[in-house]
mmCIF file of C-alpha atoms (C1' of nucleotides) in Angstrom:
data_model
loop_
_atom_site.group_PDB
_atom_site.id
_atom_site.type_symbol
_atom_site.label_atom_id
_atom_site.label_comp_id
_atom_site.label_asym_id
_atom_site.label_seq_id
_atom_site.Cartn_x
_atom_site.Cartn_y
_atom_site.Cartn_z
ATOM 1 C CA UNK Z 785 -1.361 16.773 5.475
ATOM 2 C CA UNK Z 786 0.809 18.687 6.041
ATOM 3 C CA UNK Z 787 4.429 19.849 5.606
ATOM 4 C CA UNK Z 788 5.687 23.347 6.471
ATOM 5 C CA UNK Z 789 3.633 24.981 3.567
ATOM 6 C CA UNK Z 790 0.963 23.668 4.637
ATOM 7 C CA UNK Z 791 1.000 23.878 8.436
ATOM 8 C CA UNK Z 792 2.011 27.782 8.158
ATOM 9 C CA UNK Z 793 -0.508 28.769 5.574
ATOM 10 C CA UNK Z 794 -2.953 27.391 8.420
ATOM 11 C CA UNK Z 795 -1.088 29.426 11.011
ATOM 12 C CA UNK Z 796 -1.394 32.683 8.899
ATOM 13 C CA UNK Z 797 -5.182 32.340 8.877
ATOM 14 C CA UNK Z 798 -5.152 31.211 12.389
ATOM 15 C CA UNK Z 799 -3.806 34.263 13.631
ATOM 16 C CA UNK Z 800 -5.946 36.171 11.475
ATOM 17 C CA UNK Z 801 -8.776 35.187 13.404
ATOM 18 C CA UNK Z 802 -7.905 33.637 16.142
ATOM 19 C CA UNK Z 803 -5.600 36.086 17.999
ATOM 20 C CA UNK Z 804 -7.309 37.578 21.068
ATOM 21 C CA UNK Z 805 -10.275 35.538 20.882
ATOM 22 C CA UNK Z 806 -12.156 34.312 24.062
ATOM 23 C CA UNK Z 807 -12.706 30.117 23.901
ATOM 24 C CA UNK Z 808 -16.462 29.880 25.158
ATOM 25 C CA UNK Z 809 -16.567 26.116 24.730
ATOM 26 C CA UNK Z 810 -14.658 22.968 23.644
ATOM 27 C CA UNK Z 811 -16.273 19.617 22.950
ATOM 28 C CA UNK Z 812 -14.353 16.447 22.985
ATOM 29 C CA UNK Z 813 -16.113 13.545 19.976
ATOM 30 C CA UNK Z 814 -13.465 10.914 20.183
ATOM 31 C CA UNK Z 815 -11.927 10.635 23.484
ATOM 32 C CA UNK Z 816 -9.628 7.557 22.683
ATOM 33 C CA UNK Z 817 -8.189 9.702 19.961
ATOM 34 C CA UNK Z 818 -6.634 11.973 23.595
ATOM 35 C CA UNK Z 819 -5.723 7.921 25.599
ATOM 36 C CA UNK Z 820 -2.287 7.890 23.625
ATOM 37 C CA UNK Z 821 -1.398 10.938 25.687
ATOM 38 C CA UNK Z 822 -2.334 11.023 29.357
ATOM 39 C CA UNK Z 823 -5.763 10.844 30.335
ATOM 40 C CA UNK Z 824 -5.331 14.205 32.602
ATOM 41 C CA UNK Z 825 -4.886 16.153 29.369
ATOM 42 C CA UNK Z 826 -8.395 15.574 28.506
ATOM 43 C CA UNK Z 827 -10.218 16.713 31.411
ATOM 44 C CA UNK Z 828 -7.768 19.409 31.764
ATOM 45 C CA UNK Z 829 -8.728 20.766 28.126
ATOM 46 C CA UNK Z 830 -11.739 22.260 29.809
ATOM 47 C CA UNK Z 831 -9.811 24.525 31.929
ATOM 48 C CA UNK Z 832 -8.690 26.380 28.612
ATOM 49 C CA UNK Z 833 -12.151 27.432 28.478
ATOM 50 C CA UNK Z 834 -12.874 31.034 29.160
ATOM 51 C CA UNK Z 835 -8.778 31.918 28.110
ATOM 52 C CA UNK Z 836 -8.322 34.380 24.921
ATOM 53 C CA UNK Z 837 -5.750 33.259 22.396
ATOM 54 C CA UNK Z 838 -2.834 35.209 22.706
ATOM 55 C CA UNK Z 839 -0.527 33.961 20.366
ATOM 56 C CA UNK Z 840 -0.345 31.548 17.423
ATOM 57 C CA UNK Z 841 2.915 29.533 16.855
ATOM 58 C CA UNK Z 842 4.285 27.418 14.447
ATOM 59 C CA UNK Z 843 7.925 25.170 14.460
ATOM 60 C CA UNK Z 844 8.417 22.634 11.584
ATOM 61 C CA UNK Z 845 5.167 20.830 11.277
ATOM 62 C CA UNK Z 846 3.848 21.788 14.579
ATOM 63 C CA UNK Z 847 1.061 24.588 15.583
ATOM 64 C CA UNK Z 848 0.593 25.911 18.905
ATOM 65 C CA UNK Z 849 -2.338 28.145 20.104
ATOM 66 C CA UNK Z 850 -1.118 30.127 22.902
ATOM 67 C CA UNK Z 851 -3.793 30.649 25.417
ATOM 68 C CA UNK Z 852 -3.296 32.798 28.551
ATOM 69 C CA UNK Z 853 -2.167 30.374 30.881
ATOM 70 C CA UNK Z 854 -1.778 27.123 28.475
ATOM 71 C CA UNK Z 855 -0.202 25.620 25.207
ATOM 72 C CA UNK Z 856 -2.454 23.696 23.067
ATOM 73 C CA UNK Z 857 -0.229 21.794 20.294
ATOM 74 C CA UNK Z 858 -1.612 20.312 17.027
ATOM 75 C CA UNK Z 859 -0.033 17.709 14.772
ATOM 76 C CA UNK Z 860 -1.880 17.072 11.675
ATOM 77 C CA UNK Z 861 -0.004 13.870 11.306
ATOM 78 C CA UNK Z 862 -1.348 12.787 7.761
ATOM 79 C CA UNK Z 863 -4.980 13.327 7.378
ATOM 80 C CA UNK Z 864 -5.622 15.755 10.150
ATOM 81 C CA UNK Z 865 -7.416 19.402 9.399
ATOM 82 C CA UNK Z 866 -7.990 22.358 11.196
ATOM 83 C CA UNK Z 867 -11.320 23.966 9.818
ATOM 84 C CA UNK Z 868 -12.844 27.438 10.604
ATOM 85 C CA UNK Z 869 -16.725 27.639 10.949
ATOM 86 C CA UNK Z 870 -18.719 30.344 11.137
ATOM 87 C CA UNK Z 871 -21.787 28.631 12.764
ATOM 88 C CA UNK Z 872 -22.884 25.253 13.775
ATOM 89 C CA UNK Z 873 -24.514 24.254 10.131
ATOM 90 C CA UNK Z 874 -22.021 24.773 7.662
ATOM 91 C CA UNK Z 875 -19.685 22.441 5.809
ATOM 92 C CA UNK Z 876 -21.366 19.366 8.078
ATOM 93 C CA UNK Z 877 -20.787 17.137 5.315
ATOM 94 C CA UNK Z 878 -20.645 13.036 5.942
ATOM 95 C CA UNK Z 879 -16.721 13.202 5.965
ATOM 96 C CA UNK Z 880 -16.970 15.609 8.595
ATOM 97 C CA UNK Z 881 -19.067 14.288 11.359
ATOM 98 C CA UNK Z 882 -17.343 11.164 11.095
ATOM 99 C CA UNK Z 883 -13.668 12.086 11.737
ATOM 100 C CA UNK Z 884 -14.681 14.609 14.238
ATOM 101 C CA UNK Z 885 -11.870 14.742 16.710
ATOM 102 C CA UNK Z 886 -12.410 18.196 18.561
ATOM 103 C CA UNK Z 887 -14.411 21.405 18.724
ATOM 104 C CA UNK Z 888 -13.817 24.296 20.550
ATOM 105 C CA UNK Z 889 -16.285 27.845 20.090
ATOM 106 C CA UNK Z 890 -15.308 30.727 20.527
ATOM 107 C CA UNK Z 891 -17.089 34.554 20.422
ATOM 108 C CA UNK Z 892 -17.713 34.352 16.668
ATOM 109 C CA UNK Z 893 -16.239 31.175 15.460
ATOM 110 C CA UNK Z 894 -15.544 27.532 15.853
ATOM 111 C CA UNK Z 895 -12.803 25.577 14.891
ATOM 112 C CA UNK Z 896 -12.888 22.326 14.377
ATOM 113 C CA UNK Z 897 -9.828 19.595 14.107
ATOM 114 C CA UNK Z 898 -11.045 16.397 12.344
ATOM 115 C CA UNK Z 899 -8.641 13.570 11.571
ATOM 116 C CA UNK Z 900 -9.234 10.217 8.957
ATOM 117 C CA UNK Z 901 -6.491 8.259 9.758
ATOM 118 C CA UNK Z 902 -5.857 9.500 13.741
ATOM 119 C CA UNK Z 903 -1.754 9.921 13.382
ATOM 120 C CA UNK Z 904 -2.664 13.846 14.673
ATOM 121 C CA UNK Z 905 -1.949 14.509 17.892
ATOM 122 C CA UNK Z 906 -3.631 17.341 20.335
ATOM 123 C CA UNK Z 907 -1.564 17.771 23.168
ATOM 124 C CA UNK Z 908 -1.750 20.107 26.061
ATOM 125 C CA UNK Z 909 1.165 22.297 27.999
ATOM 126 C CA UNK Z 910 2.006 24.428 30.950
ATOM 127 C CA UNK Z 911 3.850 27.502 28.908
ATOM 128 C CA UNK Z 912 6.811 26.805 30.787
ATOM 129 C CA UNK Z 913 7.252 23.752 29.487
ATOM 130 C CA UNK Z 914 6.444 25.133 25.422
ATOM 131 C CA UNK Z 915 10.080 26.044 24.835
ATOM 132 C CA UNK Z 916 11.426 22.431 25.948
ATOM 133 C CA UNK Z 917 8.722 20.688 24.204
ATOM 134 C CA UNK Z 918 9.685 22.372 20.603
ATOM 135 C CA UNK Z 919 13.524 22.212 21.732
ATOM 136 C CA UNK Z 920 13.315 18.441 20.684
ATOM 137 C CA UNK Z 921 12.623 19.479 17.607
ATOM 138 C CA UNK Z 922 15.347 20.411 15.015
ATOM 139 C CA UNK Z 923 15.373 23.622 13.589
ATOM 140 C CA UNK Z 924 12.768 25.004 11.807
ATOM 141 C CA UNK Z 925 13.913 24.457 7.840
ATOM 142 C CA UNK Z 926 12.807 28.361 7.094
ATOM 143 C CA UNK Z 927 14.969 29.361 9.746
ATOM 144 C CA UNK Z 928 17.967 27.615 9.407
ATOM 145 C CA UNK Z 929 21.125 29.546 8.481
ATOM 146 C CA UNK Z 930 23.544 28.076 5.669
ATOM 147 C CA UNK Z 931 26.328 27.797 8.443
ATOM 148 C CA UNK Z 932 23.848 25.914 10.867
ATOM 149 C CA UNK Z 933 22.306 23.920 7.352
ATOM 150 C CA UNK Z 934 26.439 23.284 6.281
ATOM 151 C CA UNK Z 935 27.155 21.651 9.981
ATOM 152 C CA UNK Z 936 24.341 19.527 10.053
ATOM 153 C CA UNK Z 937 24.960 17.988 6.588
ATOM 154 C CA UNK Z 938 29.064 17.006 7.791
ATOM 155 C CA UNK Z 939 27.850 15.600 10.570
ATOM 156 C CA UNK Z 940 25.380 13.271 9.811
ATOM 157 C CA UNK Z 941 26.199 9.542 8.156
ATOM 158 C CA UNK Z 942 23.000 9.316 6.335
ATOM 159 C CA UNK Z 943 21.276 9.846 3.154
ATOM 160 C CA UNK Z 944 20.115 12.711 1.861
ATOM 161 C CA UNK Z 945 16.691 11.666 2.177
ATOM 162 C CA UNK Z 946 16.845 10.079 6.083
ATOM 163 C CA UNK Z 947 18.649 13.683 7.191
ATOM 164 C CA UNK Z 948 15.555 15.110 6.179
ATOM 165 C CA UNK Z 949 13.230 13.181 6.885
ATOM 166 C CA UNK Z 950 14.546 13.207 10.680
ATOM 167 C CA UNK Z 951 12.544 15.738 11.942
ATOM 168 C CA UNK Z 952 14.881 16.029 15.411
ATOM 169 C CA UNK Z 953 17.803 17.306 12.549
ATOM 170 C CA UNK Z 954 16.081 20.156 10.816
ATOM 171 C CA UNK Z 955 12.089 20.266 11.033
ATOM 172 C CA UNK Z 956 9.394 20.984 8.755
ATOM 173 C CA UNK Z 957 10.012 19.089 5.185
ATOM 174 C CA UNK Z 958 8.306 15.852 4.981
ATOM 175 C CA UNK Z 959 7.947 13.133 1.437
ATOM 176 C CA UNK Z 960 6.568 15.514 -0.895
ATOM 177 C CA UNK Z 961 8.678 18.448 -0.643
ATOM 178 C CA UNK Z 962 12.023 16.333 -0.120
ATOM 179 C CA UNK Z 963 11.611 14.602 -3.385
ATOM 180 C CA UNK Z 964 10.297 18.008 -4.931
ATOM 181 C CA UNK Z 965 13.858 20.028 -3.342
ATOM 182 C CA UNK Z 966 16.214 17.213 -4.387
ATOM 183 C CA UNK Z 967 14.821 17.009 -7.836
ATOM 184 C CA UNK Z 968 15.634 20.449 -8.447
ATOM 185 C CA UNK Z 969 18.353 20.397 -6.484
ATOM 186 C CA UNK Z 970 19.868 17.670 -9.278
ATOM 187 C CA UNK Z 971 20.529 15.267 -5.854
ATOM 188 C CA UNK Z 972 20.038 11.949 -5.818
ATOM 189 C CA UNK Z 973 17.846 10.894 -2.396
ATOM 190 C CA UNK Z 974 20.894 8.098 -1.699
ATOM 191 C CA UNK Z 975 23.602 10.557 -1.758
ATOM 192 C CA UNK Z 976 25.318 10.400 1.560
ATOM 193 C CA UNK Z 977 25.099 14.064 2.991
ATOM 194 C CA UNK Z 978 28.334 14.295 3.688
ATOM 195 C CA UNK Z 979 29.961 13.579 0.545
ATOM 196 C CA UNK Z 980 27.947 16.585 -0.885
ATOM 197 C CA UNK Z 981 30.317 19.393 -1.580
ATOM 198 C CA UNK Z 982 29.967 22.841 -0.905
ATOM 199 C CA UNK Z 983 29.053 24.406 -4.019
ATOM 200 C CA UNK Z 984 25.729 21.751 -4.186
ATOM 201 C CA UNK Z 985 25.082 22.514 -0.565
ATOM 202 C CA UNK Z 986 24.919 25.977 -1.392
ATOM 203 C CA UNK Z 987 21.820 25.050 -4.079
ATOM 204 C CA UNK Z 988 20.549 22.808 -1.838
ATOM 205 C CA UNK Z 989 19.964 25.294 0.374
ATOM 206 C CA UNK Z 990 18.635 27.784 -2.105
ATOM 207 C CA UNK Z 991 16.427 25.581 -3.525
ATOM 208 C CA UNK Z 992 15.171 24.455 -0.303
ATOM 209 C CA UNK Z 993 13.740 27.825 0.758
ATOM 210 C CA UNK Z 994 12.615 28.767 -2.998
ATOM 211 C CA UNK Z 995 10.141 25.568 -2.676
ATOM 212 C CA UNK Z 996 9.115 26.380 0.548
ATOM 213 C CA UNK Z 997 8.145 29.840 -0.320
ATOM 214 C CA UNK Z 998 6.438 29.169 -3.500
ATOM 215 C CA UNK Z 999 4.374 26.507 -1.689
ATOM 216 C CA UNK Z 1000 3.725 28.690 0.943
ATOM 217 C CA UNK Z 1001 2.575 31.233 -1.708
ATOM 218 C CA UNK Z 1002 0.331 28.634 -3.648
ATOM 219 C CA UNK Z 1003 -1.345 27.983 -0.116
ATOM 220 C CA UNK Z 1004 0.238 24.328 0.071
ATOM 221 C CA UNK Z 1005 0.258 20.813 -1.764
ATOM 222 C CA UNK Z 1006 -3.559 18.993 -1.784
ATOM 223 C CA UNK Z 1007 -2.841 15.770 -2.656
ATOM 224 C CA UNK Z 1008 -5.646 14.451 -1.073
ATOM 225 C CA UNK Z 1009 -7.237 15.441 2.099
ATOM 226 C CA UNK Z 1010 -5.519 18.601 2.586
ATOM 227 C CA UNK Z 1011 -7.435 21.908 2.586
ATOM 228 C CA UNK Z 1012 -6.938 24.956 4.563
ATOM 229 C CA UNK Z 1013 -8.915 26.320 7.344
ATOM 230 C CA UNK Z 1014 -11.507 27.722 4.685
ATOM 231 C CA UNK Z 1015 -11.632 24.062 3.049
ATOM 232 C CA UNK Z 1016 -9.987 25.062 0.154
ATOM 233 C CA UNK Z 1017 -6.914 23.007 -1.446
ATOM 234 C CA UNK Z 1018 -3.786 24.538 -1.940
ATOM 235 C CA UNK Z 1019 -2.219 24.813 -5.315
ATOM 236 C CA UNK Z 1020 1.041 23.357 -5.030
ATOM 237 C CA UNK Z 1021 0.438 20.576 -6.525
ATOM 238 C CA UNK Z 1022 -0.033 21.743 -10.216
ATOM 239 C CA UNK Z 1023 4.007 22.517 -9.472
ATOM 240 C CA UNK Z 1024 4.756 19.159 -8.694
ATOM 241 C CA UNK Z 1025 7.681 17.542 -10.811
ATOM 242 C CA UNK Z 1026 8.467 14.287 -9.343
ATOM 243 C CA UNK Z 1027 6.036 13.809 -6.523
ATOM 244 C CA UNK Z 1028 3.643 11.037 -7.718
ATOM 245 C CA UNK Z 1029 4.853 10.718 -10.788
ATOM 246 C CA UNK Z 1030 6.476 7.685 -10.878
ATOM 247 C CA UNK Z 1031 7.303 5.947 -13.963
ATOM 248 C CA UNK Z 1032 6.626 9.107 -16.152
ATOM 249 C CA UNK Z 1033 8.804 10.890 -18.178
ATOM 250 C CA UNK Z 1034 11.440 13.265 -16.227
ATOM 251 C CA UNK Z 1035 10.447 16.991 -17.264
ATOM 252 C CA UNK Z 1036 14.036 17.523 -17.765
ATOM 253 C CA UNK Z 1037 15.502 14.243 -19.641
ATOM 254 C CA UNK Z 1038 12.286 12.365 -20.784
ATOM 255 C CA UNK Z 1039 13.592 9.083 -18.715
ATOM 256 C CA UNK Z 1040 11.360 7.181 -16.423
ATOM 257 C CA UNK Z 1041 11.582 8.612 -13.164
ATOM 258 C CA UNK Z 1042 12.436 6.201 -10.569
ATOM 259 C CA UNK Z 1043 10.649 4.919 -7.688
ATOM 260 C CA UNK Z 1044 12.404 3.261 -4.428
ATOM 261 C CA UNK Z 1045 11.056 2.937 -0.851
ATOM 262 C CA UNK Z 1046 14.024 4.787 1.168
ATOM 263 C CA UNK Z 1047 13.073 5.301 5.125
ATOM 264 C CA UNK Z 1048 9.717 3.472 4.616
ATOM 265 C CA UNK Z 1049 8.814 6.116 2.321
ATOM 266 C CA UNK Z 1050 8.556 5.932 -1.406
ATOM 267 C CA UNK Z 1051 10.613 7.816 -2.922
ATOM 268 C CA UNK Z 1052 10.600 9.620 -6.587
ATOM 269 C CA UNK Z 1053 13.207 11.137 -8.614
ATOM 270 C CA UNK Z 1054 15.435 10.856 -11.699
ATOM 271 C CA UNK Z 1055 18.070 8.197 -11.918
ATOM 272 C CA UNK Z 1056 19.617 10.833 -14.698
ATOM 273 C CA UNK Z 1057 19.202 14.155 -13.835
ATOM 274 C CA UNK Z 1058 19.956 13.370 -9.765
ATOM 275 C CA UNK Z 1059 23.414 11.832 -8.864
ATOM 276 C "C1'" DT G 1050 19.556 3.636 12.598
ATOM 277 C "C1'" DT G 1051 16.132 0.738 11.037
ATOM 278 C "C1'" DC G 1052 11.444 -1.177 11.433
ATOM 279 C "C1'" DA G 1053 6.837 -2.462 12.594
ATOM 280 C "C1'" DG G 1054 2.861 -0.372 14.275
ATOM 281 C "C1'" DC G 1055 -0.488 3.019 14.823
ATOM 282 C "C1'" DC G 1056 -5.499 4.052 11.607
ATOM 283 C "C1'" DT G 1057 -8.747 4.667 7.586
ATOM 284 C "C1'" DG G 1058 -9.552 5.100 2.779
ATOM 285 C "C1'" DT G 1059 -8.768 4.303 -2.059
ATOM 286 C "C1'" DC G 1060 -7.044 2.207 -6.064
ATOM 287 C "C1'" DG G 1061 -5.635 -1.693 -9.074
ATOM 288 C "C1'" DC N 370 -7.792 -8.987 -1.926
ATOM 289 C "C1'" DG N 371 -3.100 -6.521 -1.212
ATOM 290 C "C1'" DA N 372 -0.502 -2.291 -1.718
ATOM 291 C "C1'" DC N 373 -0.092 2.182 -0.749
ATOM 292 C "C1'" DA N 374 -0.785 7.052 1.308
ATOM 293 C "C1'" DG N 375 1.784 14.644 3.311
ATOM 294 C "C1'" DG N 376 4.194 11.081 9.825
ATOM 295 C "C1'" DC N 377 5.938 9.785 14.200
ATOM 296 C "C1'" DT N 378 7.325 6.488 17.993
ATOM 297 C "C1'" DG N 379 9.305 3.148 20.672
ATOM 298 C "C1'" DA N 380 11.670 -0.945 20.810
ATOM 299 C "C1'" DA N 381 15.387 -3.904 18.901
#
DNA sequence: TTCAGCCTGTCG
DNA sequence: CGACAGGCTGAA
């Protein structure tokens, strides 16, 4: 799933109701999916039991559930979800069962984490460590100033597209919403950050949070597996102007959009209208 | 700073 | 059957 749109509008309804709720039980279905970390981690998940949630956290595409004495950290990598039950019965469709990573019940709920492709990652932390574990990450791309946003861009070598992309630089955009913020930015994915002057930095930047927030708004991008805690898609897509549209007509010039693979990723936008 | 590799599913 | 998919990592 899941880029900053998506990964927040989960947060919002996490801490909706989530925050100061009791964890009864937690019930591990795929215990290799935990191996990649250390193998205390997954015995030591059961110590979170009987802690209330005290705090839900989010910091580019990351969510942490702040218990009273731990940190439990989700990555949705590309296919994970994070879905709210009310009891044991519902929504147990095939899909489901099958890509069951976690469960954990609490008083009046049970959330569930399931995973298709297992690129999610659970991971478990002292609190004291929290702050050092997200200070790897770059800052979060809804919090960035234009100063901070300006220094990073001078600084870097790369394209466009790598510099965000990077999530150590500035976190929380991932393929989707860079190809959708350049497009409408008019900037071409190869452009060398650097030689972008101030005046398109400025729109860059605009642009950047305008997407953000709109997606936010529309409850995210459902390309394919994403849905939100509820199991509903977001709506973002429908806004979509160069994202998977490759080889169509540009919605501003009528050319062919373009397709390259920059960064292992492919990459969509308009050979005209981006430069 | 690239580049497989990690996984599973779907589409052509 | 191969190519491709909202991402990250560790090794060259």
């Amino acid at each position: 799933m899941p880029e900053l749109p998506e990964v927040e509008t989960i947060k919002i309804e996490l801490e909706k109701k989530l925050k100061n709720k009791k964890l009864i039980k937690i019930e591990i279905y795929q215990p290799e999916f935990f191996k990649k970390d250390s193998k205390e981690s997954l015995s030591q998940l059961k110590n979170l039991v009987f802690q209330k949630v005290t705090e839900i956290k989010r910091k580019g595409k990351y969510l942490v559930l702040i218990l009273e004495n731990q940190a439990l950290i989700f990555h949705l990598g590309l296919t994970g979800n994070l879905i709210i039950l009310n009891d044991e019965t519902s929504n147990s469709s095939f899909y489901f069962k099958k890509h069951l990573i976690l469960k954990m019940k609490f008083e009046d709920l049970i959330l569930v984490f399931t995973d298709i492709r297992k690129f999610g990652k659970i991971k478990l932390l002292e609190k004291n460590t929290l702050e050092t574990f997200l200070s790897q990450l770059g800052k979060d791309a809804l919090e960035i100033s234009l100063d901070e946003f300006k220094k990073l861009l001078f600084s870097k070598k790369r394209s466009i597209k790598g510099f965000f992309l990077d999530q150590k630089i500035i976190s929380g955009l991932g393929n989707i919403y860079i190809d959708e913020i350049l497009f409408r930015s008019g900037i071409s994915p190869l452009r060398k950050t650097r030689d972008l002057c101030e005046k398109e930095i400025e729109k860059l930047y605009k642009i950047m949070k305008e997407v953000l927030f709109r997606a936010i708004s529309l409850r995210g991008s459902s390309v394919k597996n994403y849905v939100d805690t509820k199991g509903e898609k977001g709506r973002f897509q429908e806004e979509h102007l160069v994202y998977g549209r490759k080889g169509k007509p540009c919605f501003i010039c009528g050319n062919s959009l373009e397709y390259k693979k920059l960064f292992h990723r492919g990459t969509t936008f308009c050979s005209k209208c981006q430069s």
